[in-house]
mmCIF file of C-alpha atoms in Angstrom:
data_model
loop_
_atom_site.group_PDB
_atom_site.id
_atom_site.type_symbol
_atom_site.label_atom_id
_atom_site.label_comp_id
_atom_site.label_asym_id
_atom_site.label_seq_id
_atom_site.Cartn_x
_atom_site.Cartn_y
_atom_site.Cartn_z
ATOM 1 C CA UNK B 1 -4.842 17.190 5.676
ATOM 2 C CA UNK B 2 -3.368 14.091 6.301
ATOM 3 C CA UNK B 3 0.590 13.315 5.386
ATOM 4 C CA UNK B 4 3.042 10.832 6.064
ATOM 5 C CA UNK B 5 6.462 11.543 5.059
ATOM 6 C CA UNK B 6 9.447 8.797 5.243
ATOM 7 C CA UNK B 7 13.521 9.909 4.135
ATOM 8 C CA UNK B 8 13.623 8.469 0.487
ATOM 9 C CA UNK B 9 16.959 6.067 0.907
ATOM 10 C CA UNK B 10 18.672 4.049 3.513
ATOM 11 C CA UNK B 11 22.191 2.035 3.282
ATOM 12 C CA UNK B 12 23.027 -0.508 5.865
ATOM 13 C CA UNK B 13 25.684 -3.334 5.801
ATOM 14 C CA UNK B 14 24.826 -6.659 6.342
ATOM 15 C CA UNK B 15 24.410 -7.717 10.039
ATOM 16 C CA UNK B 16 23.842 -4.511 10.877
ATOM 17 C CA UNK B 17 20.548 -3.011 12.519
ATOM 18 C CA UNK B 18 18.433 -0.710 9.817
ATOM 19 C CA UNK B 19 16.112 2.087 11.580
ATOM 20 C CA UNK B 20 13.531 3.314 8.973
ATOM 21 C CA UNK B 21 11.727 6.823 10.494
ATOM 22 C CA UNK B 22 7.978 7.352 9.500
ATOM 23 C CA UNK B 23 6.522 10.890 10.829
ATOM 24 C CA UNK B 24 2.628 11.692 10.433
ATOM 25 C CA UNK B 25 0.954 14.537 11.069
ATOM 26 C CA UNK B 26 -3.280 12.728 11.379
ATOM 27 C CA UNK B 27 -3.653 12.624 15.534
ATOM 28 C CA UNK B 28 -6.789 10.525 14.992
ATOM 29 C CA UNK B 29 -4.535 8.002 13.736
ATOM 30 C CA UNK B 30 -6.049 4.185 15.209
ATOM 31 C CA UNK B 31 -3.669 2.198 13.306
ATOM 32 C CA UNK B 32 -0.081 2.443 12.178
ATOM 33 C CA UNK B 33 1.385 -0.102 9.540
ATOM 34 C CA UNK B 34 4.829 -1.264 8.123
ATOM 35 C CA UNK B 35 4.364 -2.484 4.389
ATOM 36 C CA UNK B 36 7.500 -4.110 2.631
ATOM 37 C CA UNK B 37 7.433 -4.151 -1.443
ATOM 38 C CA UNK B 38 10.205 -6.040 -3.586
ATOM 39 C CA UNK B 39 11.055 -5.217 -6.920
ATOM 40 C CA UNK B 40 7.961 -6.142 -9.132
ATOM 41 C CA UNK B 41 5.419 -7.195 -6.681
ATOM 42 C CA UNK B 42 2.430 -5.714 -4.604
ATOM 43 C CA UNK B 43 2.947 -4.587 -0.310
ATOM 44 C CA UNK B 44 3.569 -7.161 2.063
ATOM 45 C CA UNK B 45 2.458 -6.408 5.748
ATOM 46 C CA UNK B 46 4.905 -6.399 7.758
ATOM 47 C CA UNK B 47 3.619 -5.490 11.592
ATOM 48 C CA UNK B 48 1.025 -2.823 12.895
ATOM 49 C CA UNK B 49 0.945 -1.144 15.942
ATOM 50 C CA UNK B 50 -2.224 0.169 17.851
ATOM 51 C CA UNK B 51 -2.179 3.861 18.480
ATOM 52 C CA UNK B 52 -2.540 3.260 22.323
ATOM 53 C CA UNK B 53 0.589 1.339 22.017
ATOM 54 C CA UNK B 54 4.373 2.370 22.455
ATOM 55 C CA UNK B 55 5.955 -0.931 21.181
ATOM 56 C CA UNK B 56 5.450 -4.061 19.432
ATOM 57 C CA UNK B 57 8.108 -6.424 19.205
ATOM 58 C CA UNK B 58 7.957 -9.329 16.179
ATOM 59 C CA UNK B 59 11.307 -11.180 15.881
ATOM 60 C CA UNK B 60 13.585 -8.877 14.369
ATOM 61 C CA UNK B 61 11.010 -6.347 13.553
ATOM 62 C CA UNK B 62 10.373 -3.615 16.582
ATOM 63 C CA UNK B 63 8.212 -0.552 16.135
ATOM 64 C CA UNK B 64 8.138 2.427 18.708
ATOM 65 C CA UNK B 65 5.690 4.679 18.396
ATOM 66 C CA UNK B 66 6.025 8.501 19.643
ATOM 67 C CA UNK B 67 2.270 9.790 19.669
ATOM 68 C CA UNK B 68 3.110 12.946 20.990
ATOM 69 C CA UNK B 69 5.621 13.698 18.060
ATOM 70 C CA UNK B 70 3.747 11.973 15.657
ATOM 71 C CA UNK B 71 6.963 9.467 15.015
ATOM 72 C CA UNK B 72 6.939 5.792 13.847
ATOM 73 C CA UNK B 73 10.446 3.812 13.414
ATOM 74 C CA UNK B 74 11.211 0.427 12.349
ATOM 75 C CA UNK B 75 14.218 -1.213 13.297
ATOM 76 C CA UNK B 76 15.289 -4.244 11.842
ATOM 77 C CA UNK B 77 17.554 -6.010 13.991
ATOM 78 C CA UNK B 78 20.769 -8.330 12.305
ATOM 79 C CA UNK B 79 19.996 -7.227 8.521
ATOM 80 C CA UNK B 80 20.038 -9.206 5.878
ATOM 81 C CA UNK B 81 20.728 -8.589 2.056
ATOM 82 C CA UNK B 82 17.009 -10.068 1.730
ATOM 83 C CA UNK B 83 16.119 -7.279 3.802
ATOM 84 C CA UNK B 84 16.516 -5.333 0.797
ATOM 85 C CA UNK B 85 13.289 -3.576 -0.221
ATOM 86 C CA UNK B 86 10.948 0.027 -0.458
ATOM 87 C CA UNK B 87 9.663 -0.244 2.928
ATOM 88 C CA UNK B 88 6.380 1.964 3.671
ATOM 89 C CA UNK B 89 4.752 3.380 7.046
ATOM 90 C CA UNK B 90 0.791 4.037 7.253
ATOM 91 C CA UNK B 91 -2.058 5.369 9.120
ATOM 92 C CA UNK B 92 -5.117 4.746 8.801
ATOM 93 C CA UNK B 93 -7.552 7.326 10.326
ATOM 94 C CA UNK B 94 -11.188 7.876 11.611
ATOM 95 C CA UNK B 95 -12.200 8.290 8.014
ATOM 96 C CA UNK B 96 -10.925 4.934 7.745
ATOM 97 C CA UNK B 97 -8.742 5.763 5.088
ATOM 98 C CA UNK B 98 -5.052 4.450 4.541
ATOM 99 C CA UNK B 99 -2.815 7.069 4.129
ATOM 100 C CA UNK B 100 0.759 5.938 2.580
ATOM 101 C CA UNK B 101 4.204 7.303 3.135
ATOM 102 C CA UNK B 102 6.575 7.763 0.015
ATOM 103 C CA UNK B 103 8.619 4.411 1.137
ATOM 104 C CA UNK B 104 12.456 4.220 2.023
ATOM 105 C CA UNK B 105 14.305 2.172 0.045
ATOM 106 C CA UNK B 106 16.341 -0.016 2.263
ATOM 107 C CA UNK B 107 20.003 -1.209 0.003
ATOM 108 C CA UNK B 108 22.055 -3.755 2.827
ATOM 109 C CA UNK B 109 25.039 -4.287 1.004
ATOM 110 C CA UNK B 110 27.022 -7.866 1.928
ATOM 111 C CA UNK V 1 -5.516 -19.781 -2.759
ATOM 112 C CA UNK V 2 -3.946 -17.586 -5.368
ATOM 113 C CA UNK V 3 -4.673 -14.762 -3.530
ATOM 114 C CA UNK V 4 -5.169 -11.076 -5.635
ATOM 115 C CA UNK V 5 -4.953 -11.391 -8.807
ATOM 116 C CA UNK V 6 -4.591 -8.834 -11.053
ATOM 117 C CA UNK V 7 -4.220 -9.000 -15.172
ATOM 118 C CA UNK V 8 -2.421 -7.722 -17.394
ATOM 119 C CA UNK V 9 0.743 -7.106 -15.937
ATOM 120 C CA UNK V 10 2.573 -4.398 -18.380
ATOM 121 C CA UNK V 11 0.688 -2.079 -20.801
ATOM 122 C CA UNK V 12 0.696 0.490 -22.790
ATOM 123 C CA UNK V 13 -2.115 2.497 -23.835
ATOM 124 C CA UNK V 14 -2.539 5.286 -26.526
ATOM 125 C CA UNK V 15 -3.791 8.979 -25.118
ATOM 126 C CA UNK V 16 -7.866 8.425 -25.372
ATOM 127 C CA UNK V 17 -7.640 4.822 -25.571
ATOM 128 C CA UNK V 18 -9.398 3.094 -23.069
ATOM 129 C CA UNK V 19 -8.928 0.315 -21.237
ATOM 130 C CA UNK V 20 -10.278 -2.116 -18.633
ATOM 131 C CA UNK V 21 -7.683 -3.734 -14.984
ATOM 132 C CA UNK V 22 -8.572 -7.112 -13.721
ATOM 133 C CA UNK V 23 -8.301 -7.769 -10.408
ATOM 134 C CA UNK V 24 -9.601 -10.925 -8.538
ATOM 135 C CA UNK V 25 -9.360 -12.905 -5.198
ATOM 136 C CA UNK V 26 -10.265 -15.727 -3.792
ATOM 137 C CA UNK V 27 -10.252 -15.541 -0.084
ATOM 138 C CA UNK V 28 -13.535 -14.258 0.041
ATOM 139 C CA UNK V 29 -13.143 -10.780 1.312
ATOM 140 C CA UNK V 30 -15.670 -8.077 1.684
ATOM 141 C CA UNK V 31 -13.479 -4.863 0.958
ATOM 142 C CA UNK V 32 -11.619 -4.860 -2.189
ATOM 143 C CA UNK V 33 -9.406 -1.271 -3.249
ATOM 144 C CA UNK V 34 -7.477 -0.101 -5.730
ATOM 145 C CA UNK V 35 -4.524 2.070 -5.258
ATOM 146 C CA UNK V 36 -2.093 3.777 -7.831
ATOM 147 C CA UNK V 37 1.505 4.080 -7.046
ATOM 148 C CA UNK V 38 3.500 6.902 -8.957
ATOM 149 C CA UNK V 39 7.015 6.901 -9.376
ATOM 150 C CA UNK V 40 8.741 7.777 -5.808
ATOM 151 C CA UNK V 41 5.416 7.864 -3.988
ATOM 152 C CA UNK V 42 3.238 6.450 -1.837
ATOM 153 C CA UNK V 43 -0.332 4.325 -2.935
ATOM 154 C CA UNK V 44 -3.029 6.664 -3.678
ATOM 155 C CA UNK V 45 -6.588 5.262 -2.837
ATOM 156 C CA UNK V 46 -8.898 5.575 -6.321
ATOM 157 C CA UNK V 47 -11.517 3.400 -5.448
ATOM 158 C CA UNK V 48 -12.983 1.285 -3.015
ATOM 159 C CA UNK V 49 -15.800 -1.440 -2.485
ATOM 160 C CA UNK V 50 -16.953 -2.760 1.016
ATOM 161 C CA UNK V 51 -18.986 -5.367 -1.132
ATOM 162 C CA UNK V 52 -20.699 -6.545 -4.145
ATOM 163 C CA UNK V 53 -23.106 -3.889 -5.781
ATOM 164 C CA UNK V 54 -21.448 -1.176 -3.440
ATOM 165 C CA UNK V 55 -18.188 0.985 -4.237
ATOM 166 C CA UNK V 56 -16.815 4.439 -3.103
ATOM 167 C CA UNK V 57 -14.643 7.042 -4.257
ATOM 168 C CA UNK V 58 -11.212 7.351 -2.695
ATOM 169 C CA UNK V 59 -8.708 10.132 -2.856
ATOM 170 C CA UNK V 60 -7.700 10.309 -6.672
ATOM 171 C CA UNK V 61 -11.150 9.047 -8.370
ATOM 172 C CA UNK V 62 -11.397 11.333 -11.400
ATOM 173 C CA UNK V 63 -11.014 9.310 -15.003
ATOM 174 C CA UNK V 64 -11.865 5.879 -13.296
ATOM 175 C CA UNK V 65 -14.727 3.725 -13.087
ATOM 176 C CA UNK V 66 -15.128 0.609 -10.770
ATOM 177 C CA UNK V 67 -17.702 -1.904 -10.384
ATOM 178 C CA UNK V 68 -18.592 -4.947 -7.970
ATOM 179 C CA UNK V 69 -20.846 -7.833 -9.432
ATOM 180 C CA UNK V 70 -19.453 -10.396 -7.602
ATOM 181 C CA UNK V 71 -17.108 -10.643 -4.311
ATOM 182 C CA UNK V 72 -14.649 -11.953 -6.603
ATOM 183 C CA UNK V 73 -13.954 -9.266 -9.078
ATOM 184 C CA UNK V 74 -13.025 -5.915 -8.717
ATOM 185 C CA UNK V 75 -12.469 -4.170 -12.310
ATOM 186 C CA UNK V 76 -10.531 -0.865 -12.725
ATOM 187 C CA UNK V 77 -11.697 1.196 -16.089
ATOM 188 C CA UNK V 78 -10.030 3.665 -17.527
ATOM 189 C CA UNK V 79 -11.927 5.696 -20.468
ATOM 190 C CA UNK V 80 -9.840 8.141 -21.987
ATOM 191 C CA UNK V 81 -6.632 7.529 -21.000
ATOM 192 C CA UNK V 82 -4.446 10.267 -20.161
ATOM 193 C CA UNK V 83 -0.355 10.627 -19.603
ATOM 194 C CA UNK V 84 -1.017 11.358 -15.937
ATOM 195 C CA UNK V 85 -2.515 8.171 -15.579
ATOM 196 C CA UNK V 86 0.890 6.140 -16.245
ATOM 197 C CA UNK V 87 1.396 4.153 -13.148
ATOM 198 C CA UNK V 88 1.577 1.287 -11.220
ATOM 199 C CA UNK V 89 -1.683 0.405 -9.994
ATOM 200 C CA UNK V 90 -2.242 -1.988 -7.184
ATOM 201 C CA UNK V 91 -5.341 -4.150 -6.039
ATOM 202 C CA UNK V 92 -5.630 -4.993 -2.282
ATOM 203 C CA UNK V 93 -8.222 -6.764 -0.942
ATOM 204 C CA UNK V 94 -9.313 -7.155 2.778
ATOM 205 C CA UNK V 95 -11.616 -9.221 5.307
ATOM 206 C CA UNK V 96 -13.995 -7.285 6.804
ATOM 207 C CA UNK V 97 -13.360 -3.876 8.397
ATOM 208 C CA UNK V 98 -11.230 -1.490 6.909
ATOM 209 C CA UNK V 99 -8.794 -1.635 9.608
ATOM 210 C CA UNK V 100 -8.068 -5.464 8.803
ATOM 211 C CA UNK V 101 -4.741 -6.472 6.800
ATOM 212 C CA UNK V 102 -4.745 -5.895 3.278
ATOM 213 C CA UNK V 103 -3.586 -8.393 0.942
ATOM 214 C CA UNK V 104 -2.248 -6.960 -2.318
ATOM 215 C CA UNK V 105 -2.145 -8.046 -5.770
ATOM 216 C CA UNK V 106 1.009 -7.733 -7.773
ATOM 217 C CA UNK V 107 0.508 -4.658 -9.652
ATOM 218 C CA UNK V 108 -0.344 -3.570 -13.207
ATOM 219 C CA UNK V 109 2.596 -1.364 -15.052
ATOM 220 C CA UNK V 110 0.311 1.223 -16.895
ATOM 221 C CA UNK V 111 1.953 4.010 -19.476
ATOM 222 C CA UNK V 112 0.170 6.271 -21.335
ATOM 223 C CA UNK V 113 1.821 7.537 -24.501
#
């Protein structure tokens, strides 16, 4: 079955760059997402990335995608302490389903 | 546009009790989901609706009921409710295929005691 699995907790110091991993194991993947959640609210979109694609570049956001090991990364160039947030990775697959990761808690201390 | 919607923020519920989740939006989308999130996890798909009068089951469907009258409204029920229903459940909304951006609501704190 499908699974998408993300390391629970990253610390990064302001200015810094943050690189949050995303692995998946669906090949039929079409579309991969970034989702940011603060405390108390719903997901935010960040970016997507087509499965045909290697990067996509959005101001400070760049996602590479490694089909061939199934890996996903966000980097978040010159972090900020607003930054700070559960960030999520996601497929969604030829069942057209959107399959979640567990979400890595990003903490960028000033 | 306020967006998705979703009432009552915090609850808590009695085992058996039942109860019903708002959710609403107003940017006229077809699909409309709901997703719980449990402590340390990912969103779980329960249900899902590509329109009004039509909904589908998603990954974790058992002791839920959905309905769609209207494009608006997308209500959650929960019959007998259980401890392994506490969560946070989320309604997300989208504009036409399933691979568009979905737009989520805020959340609804559920515990079951």
């Amino acid at each position: 079955g499908e699974d998408v699995e993300q390391s629970l907790f990253l610390s990064v110091r302001e200015g810094d760059s943050s690189v949050i991993n995303c692995t998946y194991t669906d090949s039929s993947s079409t579309y991969l997402y970034w989702y940011k959640q603060e405390p108390g609210a719903g997901l935010q979109l960040l970016t997507y990335i087509f499965s045909n694609m290697d990067m996509k570049q959005d101001q400070r956001l760049t996602v590479l995608l490694n089909k061939k090991d199934k890996h996903l990364s966000l980097r978040i160039a010159d972090t900020q302490t607003g930054d700070s947030a559960i960030y999520f990775c996601a497929e969604i697959n030829a069942g057209n389903m959107l399959t979640f990761g567990g979400g890595t808690r990003l903490m960028v201390k000033p | 546009n306020a967006g998705v919607t979703q009432t009552p923020k915090f609850r808590i519920l009695k085992i058996g009790q039942s109860m019903t989740l708002q959710c609403t939006q107003d940017m006229n989308h077809n699909y409309m989901y709901w997703y719980r999130q449990d402590p340390g996890m990912g969103l779980k798909l329960i249900y899902y609706s590509v329109g009004a009068g039509i909904t589908d089951k998603g990954e974790v469907p058992n002791g839920y009921n959905v309905s769609r009258s209207t494009t608006e409204d997308f209500p959650l029920r929960l019959e007998l409710a259980a401890p392994s229903q506490t969560s946070v459940y989320f309604c997300a909304s989208s504009p036409a295929t399933r691979t568009d951006t979905q737009y989520f609501g805020p959340g609804t704190r559920l515990t079951v005691l």
